[in-house]
């Protein structure tokens, strides 16, 4: 296929993939050629008769595999954002092959020996060299041949099982949807929300990625709430057995690599370093969070006039919020129109803080008509990169919100970044897209990841942008959330979509006053998921689980986080963060969000102490932390920014957990 668009770099600005030319039949040939070429390049590096140097070994590896990288980057993005049946078939076929390909490189003894011989005095090169050495060791380079063969088998099976888990879950988001024939059962939902889910005379409410569906806060019919909730927690039941298989395979793999558990393996190259450090931090939060949630439950039952159930929590939380703070979150929606939030909120805050500007690039197409492309410029007018924005939910898109790179910044290739944000906002049947405040906050959060990618200023792709430890990667995005409620930013974007009137000051004051309400629920829901993840990945090698649901219940009880009224944010059967990637993802890493929030809370405190939204503050955050990506120790970068090590107290205060 000489015309295959993956065989040569894109000629579009910033090397944006030419989605208009890419068809499904291009992927498999491009993957096959990409893997063949990459292995040939790697063999040439490993077999080089000259002395091993940084340039002819590590840098050469950085330059290798370009066709494969282009193909995989686009394919993985499409598999998450617009996975047709054809894409899912390719995914099932290609992911095990990619796993084998990775093993063929990391278990190449000649290549590994060559990496060990490299020496360099350059700090950035030395850091990258150590990254490569650790990557190879953690991938099994030091194992015997027999153990390497078993490792390959484990990796391949993990990939296959995780792919099935992920595809089951994608199907379940629509297959387990709440289907309603009588519109009266949807009382409480807005007229536009009801129109958006009407299909062939019925109303189909698909499941979002987590336990607590947003509609539970609005539906007045208690039986409808119960049906929606039970569909949510019981979706994709076939995934329970797959989760057991994944956890036991990971435990065996960890033991093979010299670790007592997968959790120990997972945190060893993170900022946490040890399982004890993670458990100590989570342990400090459980007691105060559960006590807070129980107090909240009493208030909600008092408001309801009967002992509430889990499916009642969100509905009565909104009633208590309104009664106690005279605040109804739905009152804000008319002031949060999507395009205005993006341009006059997200982009405006970034402009004020960093001096960057944005220009529509309607001449550049995405992979779907809803995708928009923006060019980003530095304060001096120089080019910074492209920002690709895909806001809407669809049946072919996985749940949640995320950022990924389509092109990594690196001086090695002279490439500027192309970064992408995906949200899952319901597209209205007609009229403007009005957001909840949670969706506004998510837009700011994901753009924090985008800034981390856009501001990258490093030499090598391996350490570009968000290529940092998993328990650090959420930190810059969480910091960016603070600007969603910064007064001058809110005043700029929170305007009524019809009248243009600013959101009333008293409504904002009520929102701020209500911020800490329901934090017990939010913290318990999150901690339960983090501790459930931890329990699955502290299985000892050979340990068996007969009943996944019983294991889940016992794990939460043991951790002191079991509370029937506040279920874990993700149950085992739909915990995509930890089970949709065989050897990677957030397995034994869901703690990362709260770990990163410790750094975030410290940083928000620093910004407030230094007058907030000022160019000098943004320039300091950009230069000390965002621009360095993973090219140095990230905690050293944090200290360069903050001036000291982080403390947990700002986080406890934020979540209302200080006694």
XYZ file of C-alpha atoms in Angstrom:
659
model
C 0.000 0.000 0.000
C 2.320 2.710 -1.279
C -0.348 5.338 -0.583
C -0.655 4.374 3.104
C -0.595 7.712 4.996
C 1.353 6.220 7.901
C 4.370 5.320 5.756
C 5.648 8.903 5.743
C 5.301 11.846 8.147
C 2.197 13.980 7.816
C 2.678 17.099 5.701
C 0.000 18.997 7.631
C 0.995 21.792 10.038
C 2.695 20.449 13.157
C 2.485 16.960 11.587
C -1.159 16.672 12.632
C -2.303 13.246 11.407
C -4.180 13.542 8.125
C -7.431 12.040 9.354
C -9.163 12.793 6.040
C -6.864 10.273 4.323
C -6.715 7.609 7.046
C -9.021 4.621 6.584
C -9.446 1.483 8.661
C -7.711 -0.671 6.046
C -4.513 1.353 6.509
C -3.901 0.308 10.113
C -2.905 -3.361 9.893
C -0.440 -2.916 6.975
C 1.079 0.094 8.748
C 1.404 -1.821 12.009
C 3.051 -4.764 10.246
C 5.530 -2.625 8.340
C 6.121 -0.462 11.405
C 6.999 -3.426 13.601
C 9.211 -4.982 10.914
C 11.134 -1.745 10.342
C 11.448 -1.088 14.058
C 12.914 -4.536 14.785
C 15.362 -4.104 11.905
C 16.491 -0.772 13.363
C 16.819 -2.247 16.842
C 18.881 -5.175 15.565
C 21.203 -2.717 13.828
C 21.667 -0.806 17.100
C 22.255 -3.990 19.105
C 24.697 -5.336 16.514
C 26.729 -2.160 16.038
C 30.401 -3.318 16.200
C 31.591 0.034 17.578
C 31.740 1.037 21.252
C 28.369 1.828 22.794
C 27.763 5.552 23.059
C 24.728 7.573 24.002
C 24.318 8.709 20.373
C 24.543 5.286 18.701
C 22.473 3.466 21.336
C 20.025 5.512 23.430
C 19.519 8.349 20.981
C 19.302 5.829 18.154
C 16.525 4.032 20.048
C 14.709 7.350 20.457
C 14.869 7.816 16.680
C 13.730 4.291 15.837
C 10.233 3.006 15.069
C 8.706 6.133 13.592
C 6.158 4.389 11.339
C 5.026 2.238 14.244
C 4.775 5.227 16.553
C 2.694 7.248 14.086
C 0.350 4.323 13.507
C -0.051 3.328 17.149
C -0.589 6.919 18.319
C -3.464 7.502 15.917
C -4.970 4.052 16.326
C -5.015 4.154 20.138
C -6.626 7.593 20.015
C -9.331 6.384 17.643
C -9.865 3.184 19.655
C -10.702 5.377 22.660
C -12.623 8.141 20.897
C -14.423 6.566 17.940
C -14.192 2.761 18.104
C -16.281 1.283 15.312
C -16.760 -2.479 15.031
C -13.896 -2.497 12.529
C -11.584 -0.695 14.941
C -12.467 -3.145 17.717
C -11.638 -6.078 15.459
C -8.255 -4.554 14.615
C -7.665 -3.860 18.312
C -8.298 -7.492 19.212
C -5.838 -8.637 16.543
C -3.087 -6.056 16.962
C -2.701 -5.533 20.723
C -1.222 -9.008 21.396
C 1.166 -8.460 18.480
C 2.250 -5.117 19.923
C 2.859 -6.806 23.265
C 5.067 -9.416 21.578
C 6.860 -6.636 19.718
C 7.599 -4.795 22.963
C 8.935 -7.979 24.513
C 11.166 -8.620 21.479
C 12.864 -5.276 22.140
C 13.025 -5.245 25.934
C 14.186 -8.865 26.126
C 16.929 -8.411 23.502
C 20.009 -9.324 25.541
C 22.503 -7.785 23.127
C 20.630 -4.495 23.189
C 20.368 -4.499 26.978
C 24.100 -5.218 27.361
C 24.828 -2.324 25.047
C 22.640 0.048 27.083
C 24.541 -0.978 30.233
C 27.832 -0.015 28.554
C 26.753 3.546 27.734
C 28.211 6.389 29.817
C 27.549 10.111 29.575
C 28.351 13.242 31.565
C 25.368 15.227 30.252
C 22.667 15.394 33.009
C 19.704 15.148 30.627
C 21.306 12.249 28.766
C 22.210 10.521 32.048
C 18.610 10.829 33.257
C 17.256 9.346 30.032
C 19.868 6.570 30.095
C 18.702 5.575 33.585
C 15.088 5.634 32.365
C 15.990 3.147 29.640
C 17.903 0.923 32.040
C 14.957 0.831 34.468
C 12.481 0.237 31.619
C 14.436 -2.809 30.468
C 14.899 -4.248 33.966
C 11.205 -3.821 34.783
C 10.347 -5.474 31.465
C 12.393 -8.577 32.390
C 15.768 -7.987 30.755
C 17.634 -9.560 33.703
C 15.557 -12.764 33.761
C 16.708 -16.202 32.641
C 15.595 -17.400 29.222
C 13.010 -19.720 30.753
C 11.564 -16.925 32.885
C 11.539 -14.584 29.905
C 9.512 -17.098 27.947
C 6.966 -17.312 30.770
C 6.911 -13.506 30.987
C 6.062 -13.277 27.276
C 3.175 -15.694 27.791
C 1.897 -13.662 30.732
C 2.142 -10.372 28.856
C 0.275 -11.758 25.872
C -2.535 -13.212 27.969
C -2.814 -10.020 30.048
C -3.238 -8.010 26.863
C -5.932 -10.309 25.487
C -7.929 -10.409 28.737
C -7.696 -6.643 29.268
C -8.846 -5.965 25.707
C -11.891 -8.166 26.261
C -12.618 -6.392 29.563
C -12.438 -2.996 27.850
C -14.637 -3.999 24.919
C -17.225 -5.582 27.235
C -17.400 -2.339 29.158
C -17.771 -0.194 26.043
C -20.698 -2.348 24.906
C -22.242 -2.223 28.386
C -22.410 1.584 28.375
C -25.208 1.341 25.820
C -26.298 -2.290 26.277
C -27.088 -1.696 29.958
C -28.662 1.710 29.376
C -31.855 2.686 31.175
C -34.671 2.422 28.642
C -37.876 4.278 29.552
C -41.135 4.335 27.602
C -43.138 6.705 29.819
C -41.496 10.126 29.896
C -43.104 10.787 33.291
C -40.514 8.436 34.801
C -37.855 10.964 33.772
C -39.420 13.826 35.709
C -36.706 16.133 36.983
C -34.529 15.980 33.866
C -34.497 19.123 31.756
C -36.463 19.266 28.527
C -33.250 19.446 26.497
C -31.766 16.442 28.333
C -34.889 14.391 27.599
C -34.829 15.393 23.917
C -31.170 14.372 23.665
C -31.920 10.774 24.749
C -35.165 10.232 22.795
C -34.855 7.400 20.258
C -37.701 5.832 18.284
C -40.359 6.865 20.781
C -38.360 5.612 23.771
C -35.829 7.294 26.042
C -32.387 5.723 26.354
C -30.095 6.939 29.132
C -26.629 5.374 28.590
C -24.351 4.691 31.533
C -21.382 6.904 32.213
C -18.174 5.391 33.454
C -18.715 5.577 37.207
C -21.163 4.255 39.803
C -23.030 7.438 40.657
C -24.805 8.496 37.470
C -25.380 12.300 37.187
C -29.113 11.870 36.497
C -29.559 10.446 40.025
C -29.348 14.022 41.340
C -32.328 15.105 39.229
C -34.751 12.195 38.814
C -37.708 12.656 41.159
C -39.108 9.135 40.698
C -37.428 6.949 43.316
C -37.995 3.716 41.397
C -36.395 5.211 38.289
C -33.399 6.221 40.379
C -33.144 2.714 41.778
C -33.330 1.093 38.321
C -30.625 3.433 36.968
C -28.388 2.824 39.980
C -28.736 -0.947 39.836
C -28.017 -0.983 36.105
C -24.881 1.017 36.848
C -23.458 -1.218 39.581
C -24.346 -4.480 37.836
C -23.197 -3.745 34.288
C -20.762 -6.034 32.424
C -21.010 -8.882 35.004
C -18.795 -11.052 32.798
C -15.942 -8.707 33.730
C -15.755 -10.015 37.308
C -14.082 -13.235 36.169
C -11.799 -11.298 33.823
C -10.715 -9.028 36.701
C -9.798 -12.071 38.800
C -7.762 -13.437 35.914
C -5.970 -10.126 35.384
C -5.139 -9.727 39.071
C -3.776 -13.270 39.415
C -1.723 -13.001 36.225
C -0.272 -9.695 37.430
C 0.630 -11.252 40.765
C 2.522 -14.044 38.988
C 4.233 -11.540 36.705
C 5.321 -9.391 39.661
C 6.830 -12.412 41.406
C 8.698 -13.358 38.246
C 10.176 -9.829 38.183
C 11.239 -10.029 41.830
C 8.407 -8.228 43.632
C 6.119 -9.598 46.359
C 2.972 -8.155 44.751
C 1.884 -6.237 41.682
C 1.313 -3.203 43.938
C 4.974 -3.291 44.978
C 6.024 -3.596 41.350
C 3.712 -0.786 40.292
C 4.861 1.846 42.815
C 8.579 1.089 42.669
C 9.214 3.616 39.875
C 6.615 6.132 41.050
C 7.124 9.044 43.425
C 5.544 6.967 46.218
C 8.316 4.299 45.847
C 6.853 1.882 48.419
C 3.524 0.279 49.286
C 3.967 1.458 52.889
C 4.040 5.090 51.753
C 0.784 4.689 49.834
C -0.948 2.841 52.663
C 0.160 5.407 55.241
C -1.294 8.270 53.196
C -4.582 6.490 52.417
C -4.884 5.378 56.030
C -4.796 8.979 57.264
C -7.870 9.777 55.195
C -10.201 6.821 55.741
C -11.389 7.505 59.297
C -12.167 11.229 58.897
C -13.776 10.648 55.489
C -16.128 7.884 56.687
C -17.098 9.871 59.775
C -17.858 12.868 57.571
C -19.939 10.743 55.172
C -21.976 9.249 58.035
C -22.802 12.739 59.305
C -23.881 13.688 55.786
C -26.071 10.575 55.541
C -27.929 11.569 58.725
C -28.659 14.981 57.233
C -29.927 13.453 54.002
C -32.212 10.976 55.777
C -33.573 13.826 57.879
C -34.276 15.784 54.700
C -35.923 12.774 53.015
C -38.024 11.808 56.024
C -36.904 8.171 55.754
C -33.613 6.228 55.813
C -32.131 6.859 52.379
C -30.575 4.255 50.085
C -27.529 4.663 47.862
C -29.667 5.685 44.863
C -31.227 8.489 46.924
C -27.983 10.131 48.029
C -27.400 12.532 45.125
C -31.066 13.566 44.921
C -31.317 14.485 48.587
C -27.814 15.942 48.664
C -29.067 18.523 46.177
C -32.119 19.180 48.379
C -29.931 19.674 51.473
C -27.572 21.867 49.486
C -30.525 23.996 48.467
C -32.014 24.113 51.958
C -28.763 24.759 53.801
C -27.012 27.007 51.310
C -29.977 28.072 49.176
C -27.990 26.696 46.240
C -29.247 24.589 43.350
C -26.496 23.509 40.975
C -28.909 23.393 38.032
C -29.312 27.177 38.307
C -25.755 27.546 37.013
C -26.189 25.601 33.768
C -27.603 28.485 31.695
C -24.380 30.391 32.486
C -22.028 27.615 31.343
C -22.281 27.366 27.550
C -19.593 25.047 26.190
C -17.927 27.334 23.648
C -17.869 30.248 26.048
C -16.449 28.072 28.824
C -13.691 26.962 26.462
C -12.790 30.318 24.923
C -13.590 32.811 27.680
C -12.787 30.481 30.552
C -10.199 27.792 29.833
C -8.320 29.719 27.122
C -8.701 33.067 28.904
C -7.176 31.774 32.159
C -4.245 30.262 30.255
C -3.769 33.547 28.430
C -3.728 35.582 31.632
C -1.361 33.194 33.389
C 1.021 32.263 30.579
C 0.410 34.871 27.856
C -0.562 32.257 25.279
C -3.185 32.857 22.569
C -5.414 30.588 20.471
C -6.587 30.688 16.862
C -9.245 28.490 15.234
C -7.826 26.235 12.518
C -10.994 25.335 10.644
C -8.789 24.255 7.747
C -7.495 21.332 9.839
C -9.820 18.357 10.291
C -10.172 15.884 13.127
C -11.363 12.271 12.926
C -14.989 13.259 13.636
C -17.114 16.311 12.691
C -17.370 17.315 16.377
C -13.591 17.623 16.734
C -12.100 21.133 16.672
C -8.494 22.203 16.149
C -6.826 25.328 17.566
C -3.336 26.707 16.986
C -1.568 27.911 20.134
C 0.999 30.741 20.255
C 3.428 31.970 22.898
C 3.214 35.521 24.226
C 5.845 36.644 21.691
C 3.776 35.253 18.820
C 5.945 32.190 18.243
C 4.268 28.860 17.557
C 3.637 26.611 20.550
C 1.554 23.734 19.123
C -1.932 22.504 18.276
C -4.812 21.792 20.637
C -7.419 19.246 19.470
C -10.766 19.264 21.297
C -13.396 16.481 21.237
C -16.149 17.365 23.725
C -19.100 15.063 23.051
C -20.111 11.567 24.177
C -21.063 8.961 21.558
C -21.606 5.187 21.539
C -18.161 4.596 19.998
C -16.337 6.595 22.681
C -15.150 5.238 26.006
C -16.344 6.933 29.179
C -14.548 9.573 31.199
C -12.299 12.409 30.102
C -8.646 12.299 29.099
C -5.727 13.942 27.343
C -3.272 12.369 24.937
C -0.548 13.504 22.580
C -0.838 13.073 18.827
C 2.682 14.482 18.394
C 5.243 14.668 21.224
C 7.358 17.784 21.601
C 11.076 17.088 21.237
C 14.143 18.984 20.108
C 15.559 15.712 18.778
C 13.006 15.720 15.954
C 12.351 19.446 15.993
C 8.663 18.736 16.631
C 6.143 20.908 18.428
C 3.324 19.222 20.388
C -0.140 18.303 19.162
C -2.261 17.585 22.235
C -5.820 16.395 22.502
C -8.588 16.669 25.120
C -11.588 14.330 25.198
C -14.704 15.032 27.277
C -18.006 13.139 27.418
C -20.613 15.908 27.393
C -24.086 14.945 26.141
C -24.692 16.658 22.796
C -28.087 18.366 22.796
C -30.579 17.529 20.051
C -30.740 21.245 19.339
C -29.636 24.541 20.853
C -26.570 25.368 22.960
C -24.530 22.876 24.954
C -24.981 23.838 28.605
C -22.613 22.314 31.151
C -22.863 21.362 34.786
C -20.222 22.838 37.037
C -18.585 19.398 37.269
C -18.230 19.410 33.473
C -16.749 22.919 33.595
C -14.263 21.715 36.193
C -13.395 18.697 34.035
C -12.689 20.978 31.057
C -10.210 22.984 33.162
C -8.705 19.756 34.556
C -8.071 18.175 31.179
C -6.636 21.411 29.842
C -4.137 21.283 32.704
C -2.870 18.048 31.137
C -2.872 19.774 27.743
C -0.697 22.597 29.115
C 1.736 20.020 30.501
C 2.076 18.650 26.951
C 2.074 22.036 25.182
C 4.715 23.593 27.449
C 7.100 20.649 27.188
C 10.582 21.904 26.322
C 12.771 18.799 26.313
C 15.232 17.118 24.009
C 13.899 13.567 23.936
C 10.389 12.150 23.238
C 10.678 9.534 26.032
C 10.481 12.308 28.658
C 8.211 14.743 26.818
C 5.263 16.465 28.481
C 3.173 14.082 30.560
C 5.777 11.281 30.416
C 6.166 11.492 34.192
C 5.374 9.072 37.035
C 1.688 8.163 37.106
C 1.266 9.486 40.666
C 2.552 12.885 39.496
C 0.775 13.235 36.152
C -2.550 14.355 37.646
C -0.932 17.126 39.655
C -0.656 19.891 37.003
C -4.181 19.166 35.775
C -5.590 19.402 39.289
C -3.840 22.739 39.807
C -5.506 24.093 36.676
C -8.936 23.417 38.195
C -8.455 26.365 40.558
C -9.007 28.851 37.732
C -12.543 27.551 37.089
C -13.705 29.445 40.183
C -11.179 32.301 40.162
C -13.349 35.468 40.315
C -11.965 37.255 37.247
C -12.090 34.060 35.163
C -15.643 33.223 36.252
C -16.741 36.764 35.467
C -15.343 36.350 31.974
C -17.088 33.109 30.993
C -20.076 32.604 33.320
C -22.695 34.519 31.344
C -26.264 33.590 30.503
C -26.373 31.924 27.098
C -29.425 33.958 26.030
C -29.065 37.350 27.708
C -25.295 37.587 28.168
C -25.892 38.641 31.767
C -23.166 37.615 34.215
C -23.925 34.906 36.727
C -25.347 36.607 39.837
C -22.716 37.218 42.507
C -24.971 35.794 45.206
C -25.293 32.510 43.273
C -21.503 32.207 43.119
C -21.227 32.948 46.824
C -23.719 30.197 47.531
C -21.738 27.799 45.333
C -18.514 28.584 47.201
C -20.230 28.226 50.570
C -21.534 24.809 49.512
C -18.169 23.550 48.178
C -17.248 21.483 51.230
C -20.706 19.985 51.552
C -20.814 16.342 50.389
C -17.023 16.060 50.624
C -17.479 13.031 52.869
C -19.312 11.288 50.035
C -16.749 12.378 47.422
C -13.779 11.290 49.520
C -15.235 7.932 50.588
C -16.324 7.138 47.017
C -12.806 7.834 45.751
C -10.929 6.153 48.616
C -13.065 3.026 48.257
C -11.998 2.746 44.621
C -8.329 3.355 45.460
C -8.392 0.746 48.218
C -10.272 -1.762 46.055
C -7.608 -1.359 43.369
C -4.969 -1.852 46.060
C -6.629 -5.024 47.385
C -6.746 -6.652 43.947
C -3.091 -5.871 43.368
C -1.789 -7.010 46.744
C -2.758 -10.592 45.930
C 0.155 -12.910 46.585
C 1.378 -15.127 43.728
C -0.762 -18.253 43.635
C -3.515 -16.737 45.767
C -6.932 -17.594 44.358
C -10.219 -15.708 44.368
C -13.345 -17.832 43.978
C -15.925 -15.045 44.115
C -14.953 -11.581 42.853
C -17.943 -9.824 44.413
C -17.287 -11.410 47.809
C -13.617 -10.435 47.520
C -14.630 -6.847 46.736
C -16.944 -6.624 49.743
C -14.384 -8.158 52.122
C -11.610 -5.870 50.859
C -13.646 -2.738 51.530
C -14.685 -4.022 54.961
C -11.059 -4.787 55.860
C -9.959 -1.313 54.796
C -12.600 0.323 57.002
C -14.199 2.028 54.016
C -17.292 -0.171 53.541
C -20.416 1.993 53.692
C -23.541 0.774 51.901
C -24.793 4.293 51.184
C -21.571 5.320 49.427
C -20.383 2.659 47.015
C -16.945 2.705 45.461
C -16.657 5.106 42.503
C -15.873 2.103 40.302
C -16.795 -1.462 41.123
C -14.514 -4.249 39.918
C -16.652 -5.019 36.843
C -16.352 -1.498 35.390
C -13.047 -0.309 36.854
C -11.531 0.599 33.495
C -8.649 2.562 35.013
C -7.111 -0.598 36.425
C -8.406 -3.447 34.244
C -8.548 -2.151 30.649
C -4.781 -2.301 30.124
C -2.981 -5.589 30.612
C 0.380 -4.582 32.053
C -0.099 -0.821 32.446
C -2.877 1.662 33.015
C -3.642 2.694 36.582
C -3.384 -0.805 38.061
C -2.283 -0.364 41.698
C -2.180 3.322 40.803
C -5.629 4.762 41.369
C -4.214 6.236 44.591
C -2.389 8.644 42.261
C -5.245 11.142 42.176
C -5.187 11.813 45.909
C -1.383 11.558 46.006
C -1.214 14.239 43.317
C -3.849 16.289 45.120
C -1.452 16.727 48.041
C 0.884 18.537 45.621
C -2.044 20.343 44.029
C -3.374 21.712 47.343
C 0.112 22.965 48.235
C 0.420 24.652 44.847
C -2.981 26.335 45.036
C -1.921 27.707 48.414
C 1.277 29.077 46.797
C -0.648 30.772 43.980
C -3.028 32.394 46.468
C -0.144 33.585 48.626
C 1.418 35.164 45.516
C -1.627 37.036 44.148
C -2.978 34.252 41.958
C -3.573 34.822 38.256
C -0.394 36.708 37.347
C 2.016 36.222 34.472
C 4.978 35.999 36.837
C 3.339 33.128 38.708
C 2.462 31.324 35.490
C 5.935 31.791 34.070
C 7.450 30.350 37.264
C 5.130 27.306 37.218
C 5.820 26.795 33.511
C 9.604 27.070 33.683
C 10.197 25.239 36.976
C 7.735 22.410 36.465
C 5.560 22.161 33.357
C 8.308 22.601 30.776
C 10.665 19.954 32.169
C 8.264 17.039 31.639
C 9.973 13.868 32.823
C 13.513 15.055 32.000
C 14.443 15.320 35.701
C 13.269 14.054 39.076
C 9.718 15.378 39.300
C 9.805 15.923 43.057
C 12.936 18.030 42.578
C 10.934 19.995 40.004
C 8.141 20.409 42.574
C 10.633 21.714 45.135
C 12.045 24.099 42.527
C 8.541 25.468 42.141
C 7.240 25.373 45.731
C 10.484 25.890 47.592
C 9.970 22.915 49.940
C 8.524 19.416 50.269
C 4.719 19.043 50.255
C 2.547 18.808 53.385
C -0.787 16.974 53.678
C -2.564 19.642 55.762
C -3.738 21.820 52.822
C -5.452 18.759 51.318
C -7.163 17.828 54.599
C -8.385 21.396 55.023
C -9.690 21.516 51.431
C -11.710 18.320 51.881
C -13.086 19.329 55.265
C -11.223 16.495 57.009
C -9.288 18.489 59.602
C -10.656 17.924 63.094
